[in-house]
C-alpha positions as CSV (number, residue, x, y, z in Angstrom):
1,X,-17.8,-77.1,-13.5
2,X,-15.3,-79.9,-12.8
3,X,-14.7,-80.1,-16.6
4,X,-13.4,-76.5,-16.6
5,X,-11.4,-77.0,-13.4
6,X,-9.6,-80.0,-14.9
7,X,-9.2,-78.2,-18.3
8,X,-7.3,-75.5,-16.4
9,X,-5.1,-78.0,-14.5
10,X,-7.0,-77.4,-11.2
11,X,-6.9,-80.1,-8.5
12,X,-10.1,-79.3,-6.5
13,X,-13.4,-81.1,-7.3
14,X,-16.8,-79.4,-6.7
15,X,-19.1,-81.9,-5.1
16,X,-22.0,-79.6,-4.1
17,X,-23.4,-76.3,-5.1
18,X,-23.3,-74.8,-1.6
19,X,-20.1,-74.5,0.5
20,X,-17.8,-75.6,-2.3
21,X,-18.6,-72.5,-4.3
22,X,-18.2,-69.9,-1.5
23,X,-14.5,-69.2,-2.3
24,X,-15.2,-68.6,-6.0
25,X,-12.7,-71.3,-7.1
26,X,-15.1,-73.2,-9.4
27,X,-16.7,-70.1,-10.8
28,X,-13.3,-68.7,-11.6
29,X,-12.3,-71.7,-13.7
30,X,-15.6,-71.6,-15.6
31,X,-15.4,-67.9,-16.3
32,X,-11.7,-68.1,-17.2
33,X,-12.7,-70.6,-20.0
34,X,-16.0,-69.1,-21.2
35,X,-15.8,-65.3,-20.6
36,X,-14.3,-62.7,-22.9
37,X,-14.2,-60.4,-19.8
38,X,-12.5,-62.5,-17.2
39,X,-10.3,-60.3,-14.9
40,X,-6.8,-61.7,-14.7
41,X,-6.5,-60.4,-11.2
42,X,-9.3,-62.7,-10.1
43,X,-7.1,-65.3,-8.5
44,X,-5.3,-62.7,-6.3
45,X,-8.6,-61.5,-4.8
46,X,-10.2,-62.6,-1.5
47,X,-13.6,-64.5,-1.7
48,X,-15.6,-61.3,-1.2
49,X,-14.0,-59.5,-4.1
50,X,-14.2,-62.7,-6.3
51,X,-17.9,-62.9,-5.8
52,X,-18.3,-59.3,-7.0
53,X,-16.1,-60.1,-10.0
54,X,-18.2,-63.1,-10.9
55,X,-21.4,-61.0,-11.1
56,X,-19.6,-58.2,-12.9
57,X,-18.2,-60.6,-15.5
58,X,-21.6,-62.1,-16.1
59,X,-23.0,-58.7,-16.7
60,X,-20.2,-57.7,-19.1
61,X,-20.9,-61.0,-21.0
62,X,-24.6,-60.2,-21.3
63,X,-25.7,-62.9,-18.9
64,X,-28.7,-61.6,-17.0
65,X,-29.0,-62.8,-13.5
66,X,-30.8,-61.9,-10.3
67,X,-28.2,-63.6,-8.2
68,X,-26.0,-61.2,-6.2
69,X,-22.5,-61.6,-4.9
70,X,-23.7,-62.0,-1.3
71,X,-25.7,-65.1,-2.5
72,X,-22.5,-66.7,-3.6
73,X,-20.8,-66.0,-0.3
74,X,-23.6,-67.5,1.7
75,X,-23.3,-70.8,-0.3
76,X,-27.0,-71.0,-1.2
77,X,-27.1,-74.1,-3.4
78,X,-30.4,-73.1,-5.2
79,X,-29.1,-69.6,-6.2
80,X,-25.7,-71.1,-7.2
81,X,-27.6,-73.6,-9.4
82,X,-29.5,-70.7,-11.0
83,X,-26.4,-68.7,-11.7
84,X,-24.5,-71.7,-13.2
85,X,-27.5,-72.5,-15.4
86,X,-27.6,-68.9,-16.6
87,X,-23.9,-69.0,-17.4
88,X,-24.0,-72.4,-19.1
89,X,-27.1,-71.6,-21.0
90,X,-25.3,-68.7,-22.6
91,X,-21.7,-70.1,-22.7
92,X,-21.0,-73.7,-21.9
93,X,-17.4,-73.7,-23.1
94,X,-17.5,-77.4,-23.9
95,X,-15.5,-78.8,-26.8
96,X,-17.9,-81.0,-28.7
97,X,-16.5,-83.8,-30.8
98,X,-16.9,-83.3,-34.5
99,X,-19.7,-85.4,-35.9
100,X,-18.6,-88.1,-38.2
101,X,-20.9,-89.3,-40.9
102,X,-21.5,-93.0,-40.9
103,X,-22.7,-94.3,-44.1
104,X,-25.2,-97.1,-43.8
105,X,-25.0,-99.7,-46.6
106,X,-28.1,-99.9,-48.8
107,X,-30.4,-102.8,-48.1
108,X,-30.2,-105.5,-50.8
109,X,-33.3,-105.6,-52.9
110,X,-35.5,-108.6,-52.4
111,X,-38.2,-109.8,-54.7
């Protein structure tokens, strides 16, 4: 989550999956980077509306979840962990380095 916040130039760090996620700040940065359906008005909304947009965006992206917007607002760390796992299992948004091929020299033949 902090990767996505930093990628967007955010200055807040998420240190727990409870109270730090109530305002939707972390989810917003993740969804802004990984979702095709991120609502550009998200940042102008209060926390209650943001939590609804988080769930709505997940549904539009085909991410099935049993977590509800009220679960985000209560700061339940277990349910937030579930929702984040569901998002990242489907769309992690990480830029992976290209694999470079390392050639290993052949072993010299011994008699």
